[in-house]
JSON list of C-alpha atoms in Angstrom, two decimals:
[
{"chain": "A", "resi": 1079, "resn": "MET", "atom": "CA", "xyz": [0.00, 0.00, 0.00]},
{"chain": "A", "resi": 1080, "resn": "ALA", "atom": "CA", "xyz": [2.81, 2.44, 0.84]},
{"chain": "A", "resi": 1081, "resn": "GLN", "atom": "CA", "xyz": [4.33, 2.00, -2.63]},
{"chain": "A", "resi": 1082, "resn": "ILE", "atom": "CA", "xyz": [1.33, 3.63, -4.27]},
{"chain": "A", "resi": 1083, "resn": "PHE", "atom": "CA", "xyz": [2.12, 6.79, -2.27]},
{"chain": "A", "resi": 1084, "resn": "SER", "atom": "CA", "xyz": [5.76, 6.98, -3.28]},
{"chain": "A", "resi": 1085, "resn": "LEU", "atom": "CA", "xyz": [7.72, 8.09, -6.30]},
{"chain": "A", "resi": 1086, "resn": "GLU", "atom": "CA", "xyz": [11.28, 7.42, -7.39]},
{"chain": "A", "resi": 1087, "resn": "TYR", "atom": "CA", "xyz": [13.26, 10.65, -7.04]},
{"chain": "A", "resi": 1088, "resn": "PRO", "atom": "CA", "xyz": [10.23, 12.95, -6.68]},
{"chain": "A", "resi": 1089, "resn": "GLN", "atom": "CA", "xyz": [10.57, 16.57, -7.77]},
{"chain": "A", "resi": 1090, "resn": "SER", "atom": "CA", "xyz": [8.32, 19.51, -6.95]},
{"chain": "A", "resi": 1091, "resn": "LEU", "atom": "CA", "xyz": [6.14, 20.64, -9.82]},
{"chain": "A", "resi": 1092, "resn": "GLY", "atom": "CA", "xyz": [4.26, 23.32, -7.91]},
{"chain": "A", "resi": 1093, "resn": "LEU", "atom": "CA", "xyz": [2.93, 24.52, -4.57]},
{"chain": "A", "resi": 1094, "resn": "TYR", "atom": "CA", "xyz": [-0.72, 25.57, -4.18]},
{"chain": "A", "resi": 1095, "resn": "ASP", "atom": "CA", "xyz": [-2.72, 27.24, -1.44]},
{"chain": "A", "resi": 1096, "resn": "ASP", "atom": "CA", "xyz": [-5.71, 24.92, -1.65]},
{"chain": "A", "resi": 1097, "resn": "TYR", "atom": "CA", "xyz": [-6.51, 21.39, -2.71]},
{"chain": "A", "resi": 1098, "resn": "GLU", "atom": "CA", "xyz": [-8.96, 22.45, -5.40]},
{"chain": "A", "resi": 1099, "resn": "GLU", "atom": "CA", "xyz": [-6.26, 24.38, -7.27]},
{"chain": "A", "resi": 1100, "resn": "ALA", "atom": "CA", "xyz": [-3.84, 21.44, -7.07]},
{"chain": "A", "resi": 1101, "resn": "GLN", "atom": "CA", "xyz": [-6.63, 19.19, -8.35]},
{"chain": "A", "resi": 1102, "resn": "ARG", "atom": "CA", "xyz": [-7.33, 21.56, -11.27]},
{"chain": "A", "resi": 1103, "resn": "VAL", "atom": "CA", "xyz": [-3.65, 21.48, -12.22]},
{"chain": "A", "resi": 1104, "resn": "VAL", "atom": "CA", "xyz": [-3.58, 17.68, -12.24]},
{"chain": "A", "resi": 1105, "resn": "ASP", "atom": "CA", "xyz": [-6.77, 17.67, -14.29]},
{"chain": "A", "resi": 1106, "resn": "TYR", "atom": "CA", "xyz": [-5.16, 20.07, -16.77]},
{"chain": "A", "resi": 1107, "resn": "LEU", "atom": "CA", "xyz": [-2.09, 17.83, -16.98]},
{"chain": "A", "resi": 1108, "resn": "SER", "atom": "CA", "xyz": [-4.34, 14.84, -17.59]},
{"chain": "A", "resi": 1109, "resn": "ASP", "atom": "CA", "xyz": [-6.14, 16.70, -20.39]},
{"chain": "A", "resi": 1110, "resn": "GLN", "atom": "CA", "xyz": [-2.72, 17.31, -21.97]},
{"chain": "A", "resi": 1111, "resn": "GLU", "atom": "CA", "xyz": [-2.03, 13.53, -21.83]},
{"chain": "A", "resi": 1112, "resn": "PHE", "atom": "CA", "xyz": [0.64, 13.93, -19.16]},
{"chain": "A", "resi": 1113, "resn": "PRO", "atom": "CA", "xyz": [1.26, 10.63, -17.28]},
{"chain": "A", "resi": 1114, "resn": "VAL", "atom": "CA", "xyz": [-0.59, 11.72, -14.13]},
{"chain": "A", "resi": 1115, "resn": "GLU", "atom": "CA", "xyz": [-0.05, 8.31, -12.53]},
{"chain": "A", "resi": 1116, "resn": "ASN", "atom": "CA", "xyz": [3.41, 9.74, -11.76]},
{"chain": "A", "resi": 1117, "resn": "VAL", "atom": "CA", "xyz": [2.02, 12.65, -9.71]},
{"chain": "A", "resi": 1118, "resn": "LEU", "atom": "CA", "xyz": [1.36, 12.96, -5.98]},
{"chain": "A", "resi": 1119, "resn": "ILE", "atom": "CA", "xyz": [-0.67, 15.70, -4.30]},
{"chain": "A", "resi": 1120, "resn": "VAL", "atom": "CA", "xyz": [0.90, 16.16, -0.87]},
{"chain": "A", "resi": 1121, "resn": "GLY", "atom": "CA", "xyz": [-0.55, 18.23, 1.94]},
{"chain": "A", "resi": 1122, "resn": "THR", "atom": "CA", "xyz": [2.26, 20.14, 3.67]},
{"chain": "A", "resi": 1123, "resn": "ASP", "atom": "CA", "xyz": [2.60, 22.58, 6.58]},
{"chain": "A", "resi": 1124, "resn": "LEU", "atom": "CA", "xyz": [0.32, 20.36, 8.67]},
{"chain": "A", "resi": 1125, "resn": "LYS", "atom": "CA", "xyz": [-1.35, 21.63, 11.79]},
{"chain": "A", "resi": 1126, "resn": "GLN", "atom": "CA", "xyz": [-3.59, 19.86, 14.25]},
{"chain": "A", "resi": 1127, "resn": "VAL", "atom": "CA", "xyz": [-6.79, 21.71, 15.06]},
{"chain": "A", "resi": 1128, "resn": "GLU", "atom": "CA", "xyz": [-8.92, 20.75, 18.04]},
{"chain": "A", "resi": 1129, "resn": "ARG", "atom": "CA", "xyz": [-12.40, 22.20, 18.33]},
{"chain": "A", "resi": 1130, "resn": "VAL", "atom": "CA", "xyz": [-13.77, 22.20, 21.87]},
{"chain": "A", "resi": 1131, "resn": "THR", "atom": "CA", "xyz": [-17.39, 21.12, 21.62]},
{"chain": "A", "resi": 1132, "resn": "GLY", "atom": "CA", "xyz": [-18.52, 21.41, 25.23]},
{"chain": "A", "resi": 1133, "resn": "ARG", "atom": "CA", "xyz": [-17.93, 21.05, 28.92]},
{"chain": "A", "resi": 1134, "resn": "LEU", "atom": "CA", "xyz": [-17.98, 17.59, 30.46]},
{"chain": "A", "resi": 1135, "resn": "THR", "atom": "CA", "xyz": [-19.97, 16.98, 33.62]},
{"chain": "A", "resi": 1136, "resn": "TRP", "atom": "CA", "xyz": [-20.78, 13.74, 35.41]},
{"chain": "A", "resi": 1137, "resn": "GLY", "atom": "CA", "xyz": [-24.30, 13.87, 34.00]},
{"chain": "A", "resi": 1138, "resn": "ARG", "atom": "CA", "xyz": [-23.16, 14.37, 30.41]},
{"chain": "A", "resi": 1139, "resn": "VAL", "atom": "CA", "xyz": [-20.52, 11.65, 30.68]},
{"chain": "A", "resi": 1140, "resn": "ILE", "atom": "CA", "xyz": [-22.93, 9.10, 32.11]},
{"chain": "A", "resi": 1141, "resn": "LEU", "atom": "CA", "xyz": [-25.70, 9.97, 29.63]},
{"chain": "A", "resi": 1142, "resn": "SER", "atom": "CA", "xyz": [-23.24, 9.67, 26.77]},
{"chain": "A", "resi": 1143, "resn": "GLY", "atom": "CA", "xyz": [-22.08, 6.29, 28.09]},
{"chain": "A", "resi": 1144, "resn": "ILE", "atom": "CA", "xyz": [-25.67, 5.12, 28.44]},
{"chain": "A", "resi": 1145, "resn": "ALA", "atom": "CA", "xyz": [-26.44, 6.17, 24.85]},
{"chain": "A", "resi": 1146, "resn": "SER", "atom": "CA", "xyz": [-23.32, 4.45, 23.48]},
{"chain": "A", "resi": 1147, "resn": "GLY", "atom": "CA", "xyz": [-24.01, 1.38, 25.56]},
{"chain": "A", "resi": 1148, "resn": "ALA", "atom": "CA", "xyz": [-27.61, 1.29, 24.36]},
{"chain": "A", "resi": 1149, "resn": "TRP", "atom": "CA", "xyz": [-26.52, 1.17, 20.71]},
{"chain": "A", "resi": 1150, "resn": "LEU", "atom": "CA", "xyz": [-23.94, -1.53, 21.36]},
{"chain": "A", "resi": 1151, "resn": "GLY", "atom": "CA", "xyz": [-26.37, -3.47, 23.54]},
{"chain": "A", "resi": 1152, "resn": "LEU", "atom": "CA", "xyz": [-29.08, -3.24, 20.89]},
{"chain": "A", "resi": 1153, "resn": "LEU", "atom": "CA", "xyz": [-26.68, -4.57, 18.27]},
{"chain": "A", "resi": 1154, "resn": "VAL", "atom": "CA", "xyz": [-25.61, -7.46, 20.50]},
{"chain": "A", "resi": 1155, "resn": "GLY", "atom": "CA", "xyz": [-29.23, -8.15, 21.41]},
{"chain": "A", "resi": 1156, "resn": "LEU", "atom": "CA", "xyz": [-30.25, -8.26, 17.75]},
{"chain": "A", "resi": 1157, "resn": "LEU", "atom": "CA", "xyz": [-27.39, -10.64, 16.97]},
{"chain": "A", "resi": 1158, "resn": "LEU", "atom": "CA", "xyz": [-28.33, -12.87, 19.89]},
{"chain": "A", "resi": 1159, "resn": "GLY", "atom": "CA", "xyz": [-31.97, -12.66, 18.83]},
{"chain": "A", "resi": 1160, "resn": "ILE", "atom": "CA", "xyz": [-31.09, -14.36, 15.56]},
{"chain": "A", "resi": 1161, "resn": "PHE", "atom": "CA", "xyz": [-30.10, -17.47, 17.50]},
{"chain": "A", "resi": 1162, "resn": "ALA", "atom": "CA", "xyz": [-32.75, -17.22, 20.23]},
{"chain": "A", "resi": 1163, "resn": "ALA", "atom": "CA", "xyz": [-35.34, -19.91, 20.69]},
{"chain": "A", "resi": 1164, "resn": "GLU", "atom": "CA", "xyz": [-38.73, -19.33, 19.12]},
{"chain": "A", "resi": 1165, "resn": "GLY", "atom": "CA", "xyz": [-40.62, -16.65, 21.05]},
{"chain": "A", "resi": 1166, "resn": "GLN", "atom": "CA", "xyz": [-37.45, -15.42, 22.83]},
{"chain": "A", "resi": 1167, "resn": "TRP", "atom": "CA", "xyz": [-36.35, -12.84, 20.26]},
{"chain": "A", "resi": 1168, "resn": "LEU", "atom": "CA", "xyz": [-37.73, -9.80, 22.09]},
{"chain": "A", "resi": 1169, "resn": "SER", "atom": "CA", "xyz": [-36.29, -11.01, 25.37]},
{"chain": "A", "resi": 1170, "resn": "ALA", "atom": "CA", "xyz": [-32.81, -11.37, 23.82]},
{"chain": "A", "resi": 1171, "resn": "VAL", "atom": "CA", "xyz": [-32.97, -7.89, 22.29]},
{"chain": "A", "resi": 1172, "resn": "LEU", "atom": "CA", "xyz": [-34.18, -6.25, 25.50]},
{"chain": "A", "resi": 1173, "resn": "THR", "atom": "CA", "xyz": [-31.55, -8.09, 27.58]},
{"chain": "A", "resi": 1174, "resn": "GLY", "atom": "CA", "xyz": [-28.80, -6.84, 25.28]},
{"chain": "A", "resi": 1175, "resn": "LEU", "atom": "CA", "xyz": [-30.19, -3.33, 25.41]},
{"chain": "A", "resi": 1176, "resn": "VAL", "atom": "CA", "xyz": [-30.46, -3.25, 29.21]},
{"chain": "A", "resi": 1177, "resn": "LEU", "atom": "CA", "xyz": [-26.98, -4.71, 29.71]},
{"chain": "A", "resi": 1178, "resn": "GLY", "atom": "CA", "xyz": [-25.56, -2.20, 27.23]},
{"chain": "A", "resi": 1179, "resn": "VAL", "atom": "CA", "xyz": [-27.19, 0.71, 29.04]},
{"chain": "A", "resi": 1180, "resn": "VAL", "atom": "CA", "xyz": [-25.95, -0.46, 32.45]},
{"chain": "A", "resi": 1181, "resn": "TRP", "atom": "CA", "xyz": [-22.38, -1.24, 31.38]},
{"chain": "A", "resi": 1182, "resn": "GLY", "atom": "CA", "xyz": [-22.14, 1.86, 29.19]},
{"chain": "A", "resi": 1183, "resn": "GLY", "atom": "CA", "xyz": [-23.07, 4.08, 32.12]},
{"chain": "A", "resi": 1184, "resn": "ILE", "atom": "CA", "xyz": [-20.76, 2.29, 34.55]},
{"chain": "A", "resi": 1185, "resn": "LEU", "atom": "CA", "xyz": [-17.73, 2.20, 32.26]},
{"chain": "A", "resi": 1186, "resn": "SER", "atom": "CA", "xyz": [-18.07, 5.83, 31.19]},
{"chain": "A", "resi": 1187, "resn": "ALA", "atom": "CA", "xyz": [-18.28, 6.90, 34.86]},
{"chain": "A", "resi": 1188, "resn": "VAL", "atom": "CA", "xyz": [-15.23, 4.82, 35.80]},
{"chain": "A", "resi": 1189, "resn": "PHE", "atom": "CA", "xyz": [-13.08, 6.15, 32.96]},
{"chain": "A", "resi": 1190, "resn": "TYR", "atom": "CA", "xyz": [-14.15, 9.75, 33.60]},
{"chain": "A", "resi": 1191, "resn": "GLY", "atom": "CA", "xyz": [-13.40, 9.33, 37.30]},
{"chain": "A", "resi": 1192, "resn": "LEU", "atom": "CA", "xyz": [-9.92, 8.01, 36.53]},
{"chain": "A", "resi": 1193, "resn": "GLN", "atom": "CA", "xyz": [-9.11, 11.24, 34.69]},
{"chain": "A", "resi": 1194, "resn": "ARG", "atom": "CA", "xyz": [-9.56, 13.20, 37.94]},
{"chain": "A", "resi": 1195, "resn": "GLY", "atom": "CA", "xyz": [-10.62, 16.41, 36.23]},
{"chain": "A", "resi": 1196, "resn": "GLN", "atom": "CA", "xyz": [-7.64, 16.51, 33.86]},
{"chain": "A", "resi": 1197, "resn": "ARG", "atom": "CA", "xyz": [-9.86, 16.91, 30.80]},
{"chain": "A", "resi": 1198, "resn": "ASP", "atom": "CA", "xyz": [-13.30, 18.28, 31.59]},
{"chain": "A", "resi": 1199, "resn": "PHE", "atom": "CA", "xyz": [-14.25, 19.07, 28.01]},
{"chain": "A", "resi": 1200, "resn": "SER", "atom": "CA", "xyz": [-15.18, 17.23, 24.84]},
{"chain": "A", "resi": 1201, "resn": "SER", "atom": "CA", "xyz": [-13.62, 18.00, 21.49]},
{"chain": "A", "resi": 1202, "resn": "VAL", "atom": "CA", "xyz": [-12.98, 16.82, 17.95]},
{"chain": "A", "resi": 1203, "resn": "LYS", "atom": "CA", "xyz": [-9.57, 16.89, 16.27]},
{"chain": "A", "resi": 1204, "resn": "THR", "atom": "CA", "xyz": [-8.41, 17.07, 12.69]},
{"chain": "A", "resi": 1205, "resn": "ILE", "atom": "CA", "xyz": [-5.18, 17.66, 10.82]},
{"chain": "A", "resi": 1206, "resn": "LEU", "atom": "CA", "xyz": [-5.23, 20.41, 8.20]},
{"chain": "A", "resi": 1207, "resn": "PRO", "atom": "CA", "xyz": [-2.58, 21.08, 5.56]},
{"chain": "A", "resi": 1208, "resn": "GLY", "atom": "CA", "xyz": [-1.57, 24.67, 4.85]},
{"chain": "A", "resi": 1209, "resn": "LYS", "atom": "CA", "xyz": [-0.33, 24.07, 1.31]},
{"chain": "A", "resi": 1210, "resn": "PHE", "atom": "CA", "xyz": [-0.55, 21.36, -1.35]},
{"chain": "A", "resi": 1211, "resn": "GLU", "atom": "CA", "xyz": [2.53, 20.38, -3.30]},
{"chain": "A", "resi": 1212, "resn": "LEU", "atom": "CA", "xyz": [2.53, 18.50, -6.57]},
{"chain": "A", "resi": 1213, "resn": "LEU", "atom": "CA", "xyz": [5.37, 16.00, -6.75]},
{"chain": "A", "resi": 1214, "resn": "VAL", "atom": "CA", "xyz": [6.27, 14.24, -9.97]},
{"chain": "A", "resi": 1215, "resn": "GLU", "atom": "CA", "xyz": [8.74, 11.55, -11.00]},
{"chain": "A", "resi": 1216, "resn": "HIS", "atom": "CA", "xyz": [12.02, 13.25, -11.90]},
{"chain": "A", "resi": 1217, "resn": "LYS", "atom": "CA", "xyz": [11.91, 11.95, -15.48]},
{"chain": "A", "resi": 1218, "resn": "HIS", "atom": "CA", "xyz": [8.61, 13.79, -16.11]},
{"chain": "A", "resi": 1219, "resn": "LEU", "atom": "CA", "xyz": [9.52, 17.09, -14.42]},
{"chain": "A", "resi": 1220, "resn": "ALA", "atom": "CA", "xyz": [10.60, 19.00, -17.54]},
{"chain": "A", "resi": 1221, "resn": "ARG", "atom": "CA", "xyz": [7.46, 18.03, -19.50]},
{"chain": "A", "resi": 1222, "resn": "GLY", "atom": "CA", "xyz": [5.24, 18.95, -16.54]},
{"chain": "A", "resi": 1223, "resn": "GLN", "atom": "CA", "xyz": [6.91, 22.36, -16.18]},
{"chain": "A", "resi": 1224, "resn": "GLU", "atom": "CA", "xyz": [6.54, 22.96, -19.91]},
{"chain": "A", "resi": 1225, "resn": "LEU", "atom": "CA", "xyz": [2.82, 22.15, -19.81]},
{"chain": "A", "resi": 1226, "resn": "LEU", "atom": "CA", "xyz": [2.21, 24.29, -16.73]},
{"chain": "A", "resi": 1227, "resn": "ALA", "atom": "CA", "xyz": [3.96, 27.24, -18.34]},
{"chain": "A", "resi": 1228, "resn": "GLN", "atom": "CA", "xyz": [1.39, 27.00, -21.18]},
{"chain": "A", "resi": 1229, "resn": "ARG", "atom": "CA", "xyz": [-1.56, 26.68, -18.80]},
{"chain": "A", "resi": 1230, "resn": "PRO", "atom": "CA", "xyz": [-3.97, 29.62, -18.90]},
{"chain": "A", "resi": 1231, "resn": "GLY", "atom": "CA", "xyz": [-4.06, 31.39, -15.53]},
{"chain": "A", "resi": 1232, "resn": "ALA", "atom": "CA", "xyz": [-1.16, 29.38, -14.09]},
{"chain": "A", "resi": 1233, "resn": "GLY", "atom": "CA", "xyz": [-0.87, 30.08, -10.37]},
{"chain": "A", "resi": 1234, "resn": "ALA", "atom": "CA", "xyz": [1.81, 27.77, -9.01]},
{"chain": "A", "resi": 1235, "resn": "THR", "atom": "CA", "xyz": [4.58, 29.07, -6.83]},
{"chain": "A", "resi": 1236, "resn": "LEU", "atom": "CA", "xyz": [7.78, 27.36, -5.81]}
]
């Protein structure tokens, strides 16, 4: 899998501020019959961004654990219901649901308690690139530069 994301002796063909522009350049190269299978679009200048989504309280943590446990318990109950004796399907589903709710609440409370107030907020994280660089096999660099020089409205910077 890693080989598909590598090139032999890669060279920079251009640096772009956003992914859409880098994508348009590759599309242009493709239209010009450039061997685009020798191109990588690489996000550079990476930064991790974490958006705080709310404050955690015991009530929120336990309710969240109960909700997660309910979904998992329902799934397990449905799977067990497939193999339940005739007339026991609903009982299997409800048992899974109840056990999921109980264990979800307990486990979420235990894990939150172990943090001892070190992280009393919820958040989501992502990694965002600042620039997008086009890399190309060294043997195709000159042809790529030639084509990009002819491109209307060329906006690459190196």
